[in-house]
Each structure stands twice: as C-alpha cells, then as structure tokens.
CSV table of C-alpha atoms in Angstrom, one decimal:
chain,number,residue,atom,x,y,z
A,257,MET,CA,0.0,0.0,0.0
A,258,LYS,CA,1.4,3.3,-1.0
A,259,PHE,CA,1.9,5.8,1.8
A,260,ASP,CA,0.2,9.1,1.3
A,261,THR,CA,2.4,12.0,2.3
A,262,SER,CA,0.1,14.8,1.1
A,263,ARG,CA,-1.2,15.6,4.5
A,264,PHE,CA,2.3,15.9,6.0
A,265,ILE,CA,3.4,18.1,3.1
A,266,PHE,CA,0.5,20.4,3.5
A,267,ILE,CA,1.1,20.6,7.3
A,268,VAL,CA,4.7,21.8,6.6
A,269,LYS,CA,3.4,24.3,4.0
A,270,GLY,CA,0.8,25.4,6.6
A,271,LEU,CA,3.5,26.1,9.1
A,272,LEU,CA,5.4,28.2,6.5
A,273,VAL,CA,2.3,30.1,5.6
A,274,GLY,CA,1.5,30.7,9.3
A,275,ALA,CA,4.9,32.0,10.1
A,276,ALA,CA,4.7,34.5,7.2
A,277,VAL,CA,1.2,35.5,8.2
A,278,GLY,CA,2.2,35.9,11.8
A,279,ILE,CA,4.8,38.5,11.0
A,280,VAL,CA,2.4,40.4,8.6
A,281,VAL,CA,-0.5,40.4,11.0
A,282,SER,CA,1.5,41.0,14.2
A,283,LEU,CA,3.0,44.2,12.7
A,284,PHE,CA,-0.5,45.2,11.5
A,285,ARG,CA,-1.9,44.7,15.0
A,286,LEU,CA,1.0,46.4,16.7
A,287,LEU,CA,0.9,49.5,14.5
A,288,ILE,CA,-2.9,49.9,15.0
A,289,GLU,CA,-2.5,49.7,18.8
A,290,LYS,CA,0.3,52.3,18.8
A,291,PHE,CA,-1.6,54.6,16.4
A,292,LEU,CA,-4.7,54.4,18.5
A,293,VAL,CA,-2.8,55.4,21.6
A,294,LEU,CA,-1.5,58.4,19.7
A,295,ILE,CA,-5.0,59.5,18.6
A,296,LYS,CA,-6.4,59.2,22.1
A,297,PHE,CA,-3.5,61.3,23.4
A,298,LEU,CA,-4.0,64.0,20.8
A,299,PHE,CA,-7.8,64.2,21.6
A,300,MET,CA,-7.0,64.6,25.3
A,301,GLN,CA,-4.4,67.3,24.6
A,302,ALA,CA,-6.9,69.1,22.4
A,303,HIS,CA,-8.7,70.1,25.6
A,304,ASN,CA,-5.8,72.4,26.5
A,305,ASN,CA,-4.4,73.4,23.1
A,306,SER,CA,-6.4,73.7,19.8
A,307,ILE,CA,-3.3,73.1,17.7
A,308,TYR,CA,-3.9,69.4,18.4
A,309,PHE,CA,-7.2,69.6,16.5
A,310,ILE,CA,-5.3,70.8,13.5
A,311,ILE,CA,-2.9,67.8,13.8
A,312,LEU,CA,-5.9,65.4,14.2
A,313,ALA,CA,-7.6,67.0,11.1
A,314,ILE,CA,-4.4,66.4,9.1
A,315,ILE,CA,-4.2,62.8,10.2
A,316,MET,CA,-7.9,62.2,9.4
A,317,LEU,CA,-7.6,63.8,6.0
A,318,VAL,CA,-4.6,61.6,5.1
A,319,SER,CA,-6.6,58.5,6.2
A,320,LEU,CA,-9.6,59.6,4.1
A,321,ILE,CA,-7.7,60.4,1.0
A,322,ALA,CA,-5.5,57.3,1.1
A,323,ASN,CA,-8.4,55.0,1.7
A,324,SER,CA,-10.6,56.6,-0.9
A,325,LYS,CA,-7.7,56.0,-3.4
A,326,PHE,CA,-7.2,52.4,-2.2
A,327,ILE,CA,-10.9,51.5,-2.4
A,328,LYS,CA,-11.2,53.0,-5.9
A,329,ASP,CA,-8.2,51.0,-7.2
A,330,GLU,CA,-9.0,47.8,-5.3
A,331,PRO,CA,-12.7,47.4,-4.1
A,332,ASN,CA,-11.9,44.0,-2.6
A,333,ILE,CA,-10.3,45.7,0.4
A,334,LYS,CA,-13.7,47.2,1.6
A,335,GLY,CA,-15.0,46.1,5.0
A,336,SER,CA,-13.7,43.2,7.0
A,337,GLY,CA,-12.6,41.1,4.1
A,338,ILE,CA,-14.2,37.9,5.5
A,339,PRO,CA,-17.1,37.8,3.0
A,340,GLN,CA,-14.5,38.3,0.2
A,341,VAL,CA,-12.4,35.4,1.5
A,342,GLU,CA,-15.5,33.2,1.8
A,343,GLY,CA,-16.5,34.1,-1.8
A,344,GLN,CA,-13.0,33.3,-3.0
A,345,LEU,CA,-13.0,29.9,-1.4
A,346,ALA,CA,-16.4,29.2,-2.8
A,347,GLY,CA,-15.2,30.1,-6.3
A,348,GLU,CA,-17.6,33.1,-6.6
A,349,LEU,CA,-14.9,35.8,-6.9
A,350,GLU,CA,-11.2,36.1,-7.4
A,351,MET,CA,-8.6,38.6,-6.1
A,352,ASN,CA,-5.1,39.9,-6.9
A,353,TRP,CA,-3.3,38.9,-3.7
A,354,TRP,CA,-0.6,41.6,-3.7
A,355,SER,CA,-3.0,44.4,-4.6
A,356,VAL,CA,-5.2,43.4,-1.7
A,357,LEU,CA,-2.4,42.7,0.7
A,358,TRP,CA,-0.5,46.0,0.8
A,359,ARG,CA,-3.6,48.2,0.4
A,360,LYS,CA,-5.5,46.3,3.1
A,361,TRP,CA,-2.5,46.5,5.4
A,362,VAL,CA,-1.9,50.3,5.0
A,363,GLY,CA,-5.6,51.2,4.7
A,364,GLY,CA,-6.6,49.1,7.7
A,365,ILE,CA,-4.0,50.8,9.9
A,366,LEU,CA,-5.2,54.2,8.7
A,367,SER,CA,-8.9,53.4,9.3
A,368,ILE,CA,-8.9,51.3,12.5
A,369,GLY,CA,-6.0,53.2,14.1
A,370,ILE,CA,-7.8,56.6,13.9
A,371,GLY,CA,-10.4,55.4,16.4
A,372,LEU,CA,-13.4,54.3,14.3
A,373,PHE,CA,-15.4,51.5,15.8
A,374,LEU,CA,-13.8,48.9,13.5
A,375,GLY,CA,-12.0,45.6,14.3
A,376,ARG,CA,-8.7,44.3,13.2
A,377,GLU,CA,-9.7,40.6,13.1
A,378,GLY,CA,-11.6,40.6,9.8
A,379,PRO,CA,-8.8,42.4,8.0
A,380,SER,CA,-6.3,40.1,9.6
A,381,ILE,CA,-8.2,37.1,8.0
A,382,GLN,CA,-8.1,38.7,4.6
A,383,LEU,CA,-4.4,39.6,5.0
A,384,GLY,CA,-3.7,36.0,6.0
A,385,ALA,CA,-5.7,34.7,3.0
A,386,ALA,CA,-3.7,37.0,0.7
A,387,VAL,CA,-0.4,35.8,2.0
A,388,GLY,CA,-1.6,32.2,1.6
A,389,GLN,CA,-2.7,32.9,-2.0
A,390,GLY,CA,0.6,34.5,-2.7
A,391,ILE,CA,2.6,31.5,-1.5
A,392,ALA,CA,0.3,29.2,-3.3
A,393,GLU,CA,0.8,31.0,-6.6
A,394,ARG,CA,4.6,31.2,-6.0
A,395,THR,CA,4.7,27.4,-5.5
A,396,ASN,CA,2.4,26.7,-8.5
A,397,HIS,CA,-0.6,25.4,-6.5
A,398,ARG,CA,-3.9,25.6,-8.3
A,399,GLY,CA,-7.4,24.3,-7.6
A,400,SER,CA,-7.9,22.7,-4.2
A,401,GLY,CA,-4.3,23.0,-3.2
A,402,ARG,CA,-4.5,26.8,-3.7
A,403,ARG,CA,-7.7,27.0,-1.7
A,404,ILE,CA,-6.2,25.0,1.2
A,405,LEU,CA,-3.3,27.4,1.5
A,406,ILE,CA,-5.7,30.4,1.3
A,407,ALA,CA,-7.8,28.8,4.1
A,408,GLY,CA,-4.7,28.2,6.1
A,409,GLY,CA,-3.6,31.8,5.7
A,410,ALA,CA,-7.0,33.0,6.8
A,411,SER,CA,-6.9,30.8,9.9
A,412,ALA,CA,-3.4,32.1,10.7
A,413,GLY,CA,-4.5,35.7,10.3
A,414,LEU,CA,-7.3,35.4,12.9
A,415,SER,CA,-5.0,33.4,15.2
A,416,ALA,CA,-2.3,36.1,15.1
A,417,ALA,CA,-5.0,38.8,15.8
A,418,PHE,CA,-6.7,37.0,18.7
A,419,ASN,CA,-4.0,34.5,19.9
A,420,ALA,CA,-6.7,31.8,19.7
A,421,PRO,CA,-5.4,29.1,17.2
A,422,ILE,CA,-8.1,26.5,18.0
A,423,ALA,CA,-11.0,28.9,17.6
A,424,SER,CA,-9.4,30.5,14.6
A,425,THR,CA,-9.2,27.1,12.8
A,426,LEU,CA,-12.7,26.2,13.7
A,427,PHE,CA,-14.0,29.7,12.5
A,428,ILE,CA,-12.5,29.2,9.1
A,429,LEU,CA,-13.9,25.7,8.8
A,430,GLU,CA,-17.3,26.5,10.3
A,431,GLU,CA,-18.1,30.0,8.9
A,432,VAL,CA,-15.8,30.7,6.0
A,433,TYR,CA,-14.8,27.5,4.1
A,434,HIS,CA,-17.6,25.2,5.2
A,435,ASN,CA,-15.4,22.2,4.7
A,436,PHE,CA,-14.0,19.9,7.4
A,437,SER,CA,-11.8,17.8,5.1
A,438,PRO,CA,-8.8,16.4,7.0
A,439,LEU,CA,-6.4,18.1,4.6
A,440,VAL,CA,-8.0,21.5,5.2
A,441,TRP,CA,-8.2,21.4,8.9
A,442,THR,CA,-4.7,20.0,9.5
A,443,THR,CA,-3.2,22.7,7.2
A,444,SER,CA,-5.3,25.4,8.8
A,445,LEU,CA,-4.4,24.3,12.4
A,446,ALA,CA,-0.7,24.1,11.5
A,447,ALA,CA,-0.8,27.6,10.1
A,448,ALA,CA,-2.8,29.0,13.1
A,449,ILE,CA,-0.3,27.5,15.6
A,450,ALA,CA,2.7,28.9,13.7
A,451,ALA,CA,1.1,32.4,13.5
A,452,ASN,CA,0.1,32.3,17.1
A,453,PHE,CA,3.7,31.4,18.1
A,454,VAL,CA,5.0,34.5,16.2
A,455,SER,CA,2.3,36.7,17.7
A,456,LEU,CA,3.1,35.6,21.2
A,457,ASN,CA,6.7,36.8,20.7
A,458,PHE,CA,5.3,40.2,19.9
A,459,PHE,CA,2.6,40.5,22.6
A,460,GLY,CA,3.4,38.0,25.3
A,461,LEU,CA,1.4,35.1,26.9
A,462,THR,CA,-1.4,37.0,28.6
A,463,PRO,CA,-4.7,36.2,27.0
A,464,VAL,CA,-6.2,39.1,24.9
A,465,LEU,CA,-9.3,39.5,27.1
A,466,HIS,CA,-8.0,38.2,30.4
A,467,MET,CA,-10.5,38.9,33.2
A,468,SER,CA,-10.5,38.2,36.9
A,469,TYR,CA,-13.6,36.3,38.1
A,470,LYS,CA,-14.3,35.1,41.6
A,471,LEU,CA,-16.4,31.9,41.2
A,472,ALA,CA,-17.7,29.6,38.5
A,473,PHE,CA,-21.4,30.2,37.7
A,474,PRO,CA,-23.6,28.2,40.0
A,475,ILE,CA,-26.1,25.6,38.6
A,476,HIS,CA,-29.1,27.2,40.4
A,477,TYR,CA,-28.6,30.4,38.5
A,478,TYR,CA,-28.6,28.8,35.1
A,479,ILE,CA,-32.0,30.3,34.3
A,480,HIS,CA,-30.2,33.6,33.9
A,481,LEU,CA,-28.1,32.1,31.2
A,482,VAL,CA,-31.2,31.3,29.2
A,483,LEU,CA,-32.6,34.8,29.8
A,484,LEU,CA,-29.3,36.4,28.8
A,485,GLY,CA,-29.2,34.3,25.7
A,486,ILE,CA,-32.7,35.4,24.7
A,487,PHE,CA,-31.8,39.0,25.4
A,488,LEU,CA,-28.7,38.7,23.2
A,489,GLY,CA,-30.5,36.9,20.5
A,490,LEU,CA,-33.1,39.7,20.1
A,491,LEU,CA,-30.5,42.4,20.1
A,492,GLY,CA,-28.2,40.4,17.8
A,493,TYR,CA,-31.0,40.3,15.2
A,494,VAL,CA,-31.2,44.1,15.5
A,495,TYR,CA,-27.4,44.3,14.9
A,496,GLN,CA,-27.8,42.1,11.8
A,497,TYR,CA,-30.6,44.3,10.5
A,498,LEU,CA,-28.7,47.5,11.0
A,499,THR,CA,-25.4,46.2,9.5
A,500,LEU,CA,-27.1,44.7,6.4
A,501,ASN,CA,-29.2,47.9,5.8
A,502,VAL,CA,-26.8,50.7,6.7
A,503,ASP,CA,-26.3,51.3,3.0
A,504,ARG,CA,-29.8,52.8,3.0
A,505,PHE,CA,-28.5,55.6,5.2
A,506,TYR,CA,-25.5,56.2,3.0
A,507,LYS,CA,-27.7,56.4,-0.1
A,508,LEU,CA,-29.1,59.6,1.3
A,509,PHE,CA,-25.8,61.2,0.5
A,510,LYS,CA,-25.9,60.5,-3.3
A,511,PHE,CA,-23.7,63.6,-3.9
A,512,ILE,CA,-20.8,61.8,-2.2
A,513,PRO,CA,-18.8,59.3,-4.3
A,514,SER,CA,-18.9,55.8,-2.7
A,515,ASN,CA,-15.2,55.7,-2.1
A,516,TRP,CA,-15.5,59.0,-0.1
A,517,LEU,CA,-18.4,58.0,2.2
A,518,ALA,CA,-15.9,57.6,5.1
A,519,ILE,CA,-16.0,61.3,5.5
A,520,ILE,CA,-19.3,61.0,7.5
A,521,PRO,CA,-18.0,58.8,10.3
A,522,ILE,CA,-14.7,60.6,10.4
A,523,ILE,CA,-16.5,63.9,10.9
A,524,LEU,CA,-18.5,62.3,13.7
A,525,LEU,CA,-15.3,61.0,15.2
A,526,PHE,CA,-14.1,64.5,16.3
A,527,PRO,CA,-16.8,65.2,19.0
A,528,LEU,CA,-16.7,61.5,20.0
A,529,GLY,CA,-13.0,61.6,20.5
A,530,TYR,CA,-13.0,64.9,22.3
A,531,PHE,CA,-15.7,64.0,24.8
A,532,LEU,CA,-15.2,60.2,25.0
A,533,PRO,CA,-11.7,59.3,23.9
A,534,ASP,CA,-11.7,56.0,25.9
A,535,THR,CA,-14.4,54.6,23.7
A,536,LEU,CA,-12.4,54.9,20.5
A,537,GLY,CA,-11.3,51.8,18.6
A,538,GLY,CA,-12.5,48.3,18.1
A,539,GLY,CA,-13.2,47.9,21.8
A,540,ASN,CA,-10.6,45.6,23.3
A,541,SER,CA,-9.6,48.1,26.1
A,542,LEU,CA,-13.2,49.0,26.7
A,543,ILE,CA,-14.1,45.3,27.3
A,544,LEU,CA,-11.3,45.1,29.9
A,545,GLU,CA,-12.4,48.4,31.5
A,546,ILE,CA,-16.0,47.3,31.8
A,547,GLY,CA,-14.9,44.0,33.3
A,548,GLY,CA,-12.6,45.7,35.8
A,549,ASN,CA,-14.9,48.5,36.9
A,550,ILE,CA,-18.6,47.8,36.2
A,551,PRO,CA,-20.4,51.0,35.1
A,552,THR,CA,-23.9,52.1,36.0
A,553,VAL,CA,-27.0,51.0,34.1
A,554,TRP,CA,-27.4,54.3,32.3
A,555,LEU,CA,-23.8,54.5,31.3
A,556,LEU,CA,-23.9,50.9,30.0
A,557,LEU,CA,-27.1,51.7,28.1
A,558,GLY,CA,-25.4,54.7,26.5
A,559,ILE,CA,-22.3,52.7,25.6
A,560,PHE,CA,-24.5,50.0,24.0
A,561,LEU,CA,-26.4,52.5,21.8
A,562,LEU,CA,-23.2,54.4,20.9
A,563,ARG,CA,-21.3,51.2,20.0
A,564,LEU,CA,-24.3,49.7,18.1
A,565,LEU,CA,-24.9,52.8,15.9
A,566,PHE,CA,-21.4,54.0,15.3
A,567,SER,CA,-19.9,50.6,14.7
A,568,THR,CA,-22.5,49.9,11.9
A,569,LEU,CA,-22.0,53.4,10.6
A,570,SER,CA,-18.2,52.9,10.6
A,571,TYR,CA,-18.5,49.6,8.8
A,572,GLY,CA,-21.0,50.8,6.3
A,573,SER,CA,-18.6,53.5,5.1
A,574,GLY,CA,-16.6,50.7,3.3
A,575,LEU,CA,-13.4,51.5,5.1
A,576,PRO,CA,-11.0,48.5,5.6
A,577,GLY,CA,-12.1,47.3,9.0
A,578,GLY,CA,-14.2,44.5,10.5
A,579,ILE,CA,-17.1,43.9,12.9
A,580,PHE,CA,-15.5,40.9,14.8
A,581,LEU,CA,-14.2,42.8,17.8
A,582,PRO,CA,-17.0,45.4,17.8
A,583,ILE,CA,-19.5,42.5,18.1
A,584,LEU,CA,-17.7,41.2,21.1
A,585,THR,CA,-17.6,44.7,22.7
A,586,ILE,CA,-21.3,45.2,22.3
A,587,GLY,CA,-21.8,41.7,23.7
A,588,ALA,CA,-19.7,42.5,26.8
A,589,THR,CA,-21.7,45.7,27.3
A,590,LEU,CA,-25.0,43.8,27.1
A,591,GLY,CA,-23.7,41.2,29.5
A,592,ALA,CA,-22.7,43.8,32.0
A,593,LEU,CA,-26.1,45.5,31.5
A,594,TYR,CA,-28.0,42.3,32.2
A,595,GLY,CA,-25.8,41.5,35.2
A,596,VAL,CA,-26.2,45.0,36.8
A,597,VAL,CA,-30.0,45.0,36.3
A,598,ALA,CA,-30.3,41.5,37.7
A,599,ALA,CA,-28.1,42.4,40.7
A,600,HIS,CA,-30.0,45.6,41.3
A,601,PHE,CA,-33.3,43.6,41.8
A,602,GLY,CA,-31.6,41.0,43.9
A,603,LEU,CA,-31.8,38.2,41.4
A,604,LEU,CA,-28.1,37.7,40.9
A,605,PRO,CA,-25.1,38.4,43.2
A,606,ASP,CA,-22.8,41.2,42.1
A,607,LYS,CA,-19.8,38.8,41.9
A,608,TYR,CA,-21.3,37.1,38.9
A,609,ILE,CA,-21.6,40.2,36.7
A,610,VAL,CA,-18.1,39.5,35.2
A,611,ASP,CA,-19.3,36.0,34.3
A,612,CYS,CA,-22.2,37.5,32.4
A,613,ILE,CA,-19.8,39.8,30.5
A,614,ILE,CA,-17.8,36.7,29.4
A,615,TYR,CA,-20.8,34.7,28.4
A,616,ALA,CA,-22.5,37.5,26.6
A,617,MET,CA,-19.4,38.0,24.3
A,618,ALA,CA,-19.8,34.4,23.1
A,619,GLY,CA,-23.6,34.6,22.9
A,620,TYR,CA,-23.7,37.8,20.9
A,621,PHE,CA,-21.1,36.6,18.4
A,622,ALA,CA,-22.7,33.1,18.2
A,623,CYS,CA,-26.1,34.5,17.2
A,624,ILE,CA,-24.8,37.2,14.7
A,625,GLY,CA,-22.2,35.0,13.0
A,626,LYS,CA,-24.3,31.8,13.4
A,627,ALA,CA,-21.1,30.1,14.6
A,628,PRO,CA,-21.7,28.9,18.1
A,629,PHE,CA,-18.8,26.5,18.3
A,630,THR,CA,-16.3,29.1,17.3
A,631,ALA,CA,-17.8,31.6,19.8
A,632,ILE,CA,-17.4,29.2,22.7
A,633,LEU,CA,-13.8,28.2,21.9
A,634,LEU,CA,-12.9,31.8,21.0
A,635,ILE,CA,-13.9,33.3,24.3
A,636,THR,CA,-12.4,30.3,26.2
A,637,GLU,CA,-9.0,31.0,24.6
A,638,MET,CA,-9.2,34.8,24.8
A,639,VAL,CA,-10.2,34.8,28.4
A,640,GLY,CA,-7.8,32.0,29.3
A,641,SER,CA,-10.1,29.7,31.4
A,642,LEU,CA,-11.8,26.4,30.8
A,643,HIS,CA,-14.3,27.0,33.7
A,644,HIS,CA,-16.9,28.7,31.5
A,645,LEU,CA,-17.5,26.0,28.9
A,646,MET,CA,-20.9,24.9,30.0
A,647,PRO,CA,-22.3,28.4,30.6
A,648,LEU,CA,-20.8,29.6,27.4
A,649,ALA,CA,-22.6,26.7,25.6
A,650,VAL,CA,-26.0,27.5,27.1
A,651,VAL,CA,-25.9,31.2,26.3
A,652,SER,CA,-24.5,30.7,22.8
A,653,LEU,CA,-27.0,28.0,21.9
A,654,THR,CA,-29.9,30.0,23.3
A,655,ALA,CA,-28.9,33.2,21.5
A,656,TYR,CA,-28.3,31.3,18.3
A,657,THR,CA,-31.7,29.7,18.5
A,658,VAL,CA,-33.5,33.0,18.9
A,659,VAL,CA,-31.9,34.5,15.8
A,660,ASP,CA,-32.5,31.3,13.9
A,661,LEU,CA,-36.2,31.5,14.8
A,662,LEU,CA,-36.2,35.1,13.6
A,663,ARG,CA,-34.7,33.8,10.4
A,664,GLY,CA,-31.5,35.7,10.8
A,665,ARG,CA,-28.7,34.6,8.5
A,666,PRO,CA,-24.9,34.3,9.2
A,667,ILE,CA,-23.7,37.9,8.9
A,668,TYR,CA,-20.7,37.2,6.7
A,669,GLU,CA,-22.7,35.0,4.3
A,670,ALA,CA,-25.3,37.7,4.0
A,671,LEU,CA,-22.7,40.4,3.5
A,672,LEU,CA,-21.1,38.3,0.8
A,673,GLU,CA,-24.4,38.1,-1.2
A,674,LYS,CA,-24.9,41.8,-0.9
A,675,SER,CA,-21.4,42.5,-2.2
A,676,LEU,CA,-21.1,39.9,-5.0
A,677,LYS,CA,-22.6,42.3,-7.5
A,678,ARG,CA,-19.6,44.6,-7.1
A,679,TYR,CA,-17.1,41.9,-8.1
A,680,THR,CA,-16.2,40.3,-11.4
A,681,LEU,CA,-15.3,36.6,-11.4
A,682,HIS,CA,-12.3,35.7,-13.6
A,683,PRO,CA,-12.5,31.9,-14.1
A,684,ASP,CA,-9.3,30.0,-14.9
A,685,GLU,CA,-9.1,27.4,-17.5
A,686,PHE,CA,-8.3,24.3,-15.5
A,687,THR,CA,-10.2,21.5,-13.8
A,688,ASP,CA,-11.2,22.0,-10.2
A,689,GLN,CA,-12.5,19.8,-7.4
A,690,LEU,CA,-15.1,20.1,-4.7
A,691,GLU,CA,-15.2,18.2,-1.4
A,692,ILE,CA,-18.8,17.9,-0.1
A,693,PRO,CA,-19.5,16.2,3.2
A,694,VAL,CA,-22.6,14.0,3.6
A,695,PHE,CA,-24.2,14.7,7.0
A,696,ALA,CA,-26.6,12.5,8.9
A,697,GLY,CA,-30.1,13.0,7.7
A,698,SER,CA,-29.0,14.3,4.2
A,699,TYR,CA,-31.1,13.1,1.2
A,700,LEU,CA,-27.9,11.7,-0.2
A,701,GLN,CA,-27.5,9.3,2.8
A,702,ASP,CA,-28.1,5.6,2.0
A,703,LYS,CA,-28.7,6.4,-1.7
A,704,GLN,CA,-26.8,4.7,-4.6
A,705,VAL,CA,-24.9,7.0,-6.9
A,706,ARG,CA,-27.2,6.2,-9.8
A,707,ASP,CA,-30.2,7.4,-7.7
A,708,ILE,CA,-29.0,11.0,-7.6
A,709,THR,CA,-29.6,13.5,-10.4
A,710,TRP,CA,-26.1,15.0,-10.5
A,711,PRO,CA,-25.6,18.5,-12.1
A,712,LYS,CA,-24.4,18.0,-15.7
A,713,GLU,CA,-21.4,20.4,-15.0
A,714,CYS,CA,-19.7,17.9,-12.6
A,715,LEU,CA,-18.4,14.4,-12.2
A,716,LEU,CA,-18.3,12.3,-9.0
A,717,VAL,CA,-14.7,11.0,-9.1
A,718,ALA,CA,-14.2,9.6,-5.6
A,719,ILE,CA,-15.7,9.0,-2.2
A,720,GLN,CA,-13.6,9.6,0.9
A,721,ARG,CA,-14.6,7.3,3.8
A,722,GLY,CA,-12.4,7.8,6.8
A,723,GLU,CA,-8.8,7.3,5.6
A,724,LYS,CA,-9.9,5.3,2.6
A,725,GLN,CA,-10.8,6.7,-0.8
A,726,THR,CA,-12.8,4.7,-3.3
A,727,ILE,CA,-13.7,5.1,-6.9
A,728,PRO,CA,-17.5,5.1,-7.1
A,729,HIS,CA,-19.8,3.4,-9.6
A,730,GLY,CA,-23.6,3.3,-10.0
A,731,ASP,CA,-24.2,0.8,-7.3
A,732,THR,CA,-22.0,2.5,-4.7
A,733,LEU,CA,-23.9,3.4,-1.5
A,734,ILE,CA,-23.4,6.9,-0.1
A,735,ARG,CA,-23.2,6.9,3.7
A,736,SER,CA,-23.4,9.7,6.3
A,737,GLY,CA,-19.8,10.8,7.1
A,738,ASP,CA,-18.6,10.3,3.5
A,739,THR,CA,-16.9,13.1,1.7
A,740,LEU,CA,-17.8,13.3,-2.0
A,741,VAL,CA,-14.9,14.4,-4.3
A,742,ILE,CA,-16.5,16.1,-7.3
A,743,GLU,CA,-14.7,17.3,-10.4
A,744,THR,CA,-15.9,20.4,-12.2
A,745,GLY,CA,-14.7,23.4,-14.2
A,746,ASP,CA,-13.5,26.3,-12.1
A,747,ALA,CA,-16.1,28.6,-13.6
A,748,HIS,CA,-18.9,26.2,-12.4
A,749,ARG,CA,-17.6,25.4,-9.0
A,750,ALA,CA,-19.9,27.7,-7.0
A,751,GLU,CA,-22.9,26.7,-9.1
A,752,VAL,CA,-22.3,23.0,-8.7
A,753,ALA,CA,-21.8,23.4,-4.9
A,754,ARG,CA,-25.1,25.2,-4.6
A,755,LYS,CA,-27.0,22.6,-6.7
A,756,ILE,CA,-25.6,19.6,-4.8
A,757,GLY,CA,-26.2,21.4,-1.5
A,758,HIS,CA,-29.8,21.9,-2.5
A,759,ILE,CA,-30.2,18.2,-3.4
A,760,ALA,CA,-28.7,17.2,-0.1
A,761,ASN,CA,-30.9,19.4,2.0
A,762,ASP,CA,-34.1,19.3,0.0
A,763,ILE,CA,-36.7,17.9,2.5
A,764,SER,CA,-39.2,17.4,-0.3
A,765,ASN,CA,-36.9,14.7,-1.8
A,766,TRP,CA,-36.9,12.7,1.4
A,767,LYS,CA,-38.9,9.5,1.5
A,768,ASN,CA,-40.5,8.1,4.6
C-alpha cells in the first residue's frame, strides 16, 4: 500500500504560511495599537491646546484620501474582508493577492488606528488569505491545493489577531470555508499554531481578554443564562438588520462618491474623540475596562447605543475594518447591563456580573455570526479559562436559536451576497475539485450513486470514507460521514456546490 504524504506536506506548508502571516498580522496589530494610543493622546491634549485639533484634522484627512484611493483602485479591500475570502474559497470571486495585501494593510492601519469602531480581526483574516494565496501562486498550487493554503492563511490571520489558534481554525472551517476535510483542517491548524507562536513573541502570553472572576457560575442560577441568551438573540437580530441595511443611510448622500463615504463617520469622530476618547477603537480596552470596573445601568445603556450605531456606521462606510471585535464589545456591554440589572433587583449576586460579560461576548457573536462552536472556543481561549465552557454553551445556543427562529442569517454570508454584484469573477481554464460532506439526515445518505440526479457540469470521481478513498460506480452506496470528491470546471464550482447542497438538503426529496 502506497503511503500518502500529502497531509504531511501540507502541514509543513501550513507552518510556513502561518509564520509569514504571523509577521504580517502582528505588525499590523502592533501599529494599530500604537496609532490608536497616539490618537487618544491627541484628543485629550486638544482640551488644552487647539493646535492638536489641526494635527488630528491632518491625520484624518490623510486617512480619508489614502483609503478613498485604495478603495477606488481595489474594491476588494472594503469592509472586514471575511465575505471576500468566503466568496473566493467558494469560487464566486477572485482577487489579486498583492493588490489586496498592501492596500488592506496600510488602509486598515489608517482606518482602524484613527479610532473608528472597526475591528482588526476581519482584515487580519483577509491579510492572511492574501499571504496564503501569494505563497500558493509562487509554489504553483492551483485548484484545491491553492484554496487549502488560502484557508490556512485566513486561519493564521485570525490566530495572530486574537491569539486563539483552535477557535481560529474552527471559524475558518465552520463559517468561511464550510469544509471539514482532514487536509483542510490540518493545514489550517498548523498555520494557526505557527502564526500564534509568532504573535506571542510580539505581545506575550497574557490572554487578549483576560478577566478576573471570583467563582464559577452556580447551577441554580442557570435560568439567567437562558434569559441572557434570549436578550442577546433579540438584540443580535437588531445588529444584523442595521449592518445589512446601513447602505440605505449612505444612499441619502448621493452627492458623495462611494469611495469617499468615510467622510461621514470621520467627521463624527471628532466630537466623539473629544468627549469620550476612551471609547475609540474596536473595543478591546473597553471590554477590559468594563470587566474591571462595572459602570452604572445608564452608562452601560449609553455605551451600547453608541457602539451599536457608530460601529454599523463605521463599517457601512466601506473602510478597511471589521465587525468581529465590535460585536464582542457590544456583547460584553450587554452582558454587564443584564448582570447589573439582575443584581439591582436582587436576582443575581454582584460577583457574577463579570461572568455575564464573558458569556455575553460568546452569545452575541454566536447569534450574529451563526457560529456557536467558534464563539465558545474563541472566548475560552481569549479569556484564558476552561471553567466557563458549560455556561458559554448554554448562552450561545440560546442566542443562536433566537436569531434562527427570527430567520436571521450568518452575517458574513449575507454580506457576501450583498457584495457579489460589485465583483467580477475571472474563471481560470483548469479542472477544479469540490469536497462535499454527507451529513446524517441528508437526502444523499443511503442512496446509490445512480439514484442521484447530479448536475451536468460535474463528475463524482471519488468518495472519501475515513482514511480510505474509493472510486464510485452506479451501485456505490453513499453513507453519512462520507466526503464526495467532485470534479468540475472552475467557472462552475460555486454553481455545482449550490446545486448539490440543494439536493442534499431538500426535504421534499426525502422518502418516509
């Protein structure tokens, strides 16, 4: 039996991609943090000397002009970049990796660093994907091999931004690539670990959102976790609606070219920075501040409304910046708000408010991103404790269910669909492959290959069952847990994936 070394080779390549991404993203993260500290200092000094307003105005103008130029030349750098990476891995759009890489890196520093409510994590994912694509093209990888390295780079980017390699890998598989192939996850995990190692050398071993908590959440208070989850789910749906429809607000300013819309949040940034400089940025420091010194109900309510409105406004401008960390910040604020109100009425001891903050971050991200497993692991890694797994799961699942019942969609998938009309797909002239998992309950389960009406643009070439790959024929029985290896043209990849997904999930096809 011939020994297959492909997985080992891709793990090595994943480590190389991760190391490169770790350097790129760590420098990106470091410069944003330093730039934001400078901006806050200038706003505080402006109280005593108006010359600092002039300096701030110059910095904001440079950021606006540079980003308007970048966006005009390369529209793919707009927003977080996660929908673009998802679309690229699905075969629905294509990008020039170098054009995206340097513009996203510079533009992201200039937009996130000036204090807008934007996160660095989404851009870090796109930066990592661009590095992975660049290495894939330099090493002549095409088709599935190229996508695996892009996915590995994306996983490494998030890992370097959050120092959470396990959650980063799961996020790419669960939310972005939608593929749990062993070759994909081993490469992504290797890249994430390498990037995290590089990042730890920049920022140290302390978890990104390390919080001090007194006790684990008692079982007899678990009803609060369900109520908190419902609360988060309802407001998570509100966040989804505002984010997906903020373009309606910007359409009121038809006289402003689309690549100059950032002038609106930048103008609003001046009074915000002057009166509330500590609220600027994605929200990492604000989360730690809320966790260390719980504000009053009215202050928390004000922070929530401010973060909700200005983060969606910042993102809607199209500037390079994400919603990942802003979502966690709003979640932390809502968790504190729920905990303070419950404690005020004697329903929950004060000492568990910090626990509510931790759980709410996971719950809010789980319901908005529709990625509960990622949310649970992400907060576990970022907080640096395993004591919260059960409460995190309860809150996340409850919040997820509420948004699901309200028919909310995964935010990044919805953003991708809204943005696809802006991009042009450039199909390559080579054969491509899809790997489609067969889940329990799928219409494909326990069907023979000949019983399925396959799209005419594809060919089922293999079935992966555990470690064994077989060549199928008409009598071959498809089982749950199988991975279908399907060959198609690159131009038809996304269409074929949608058609087979529809076949697999079409309840009307099921027979009792």
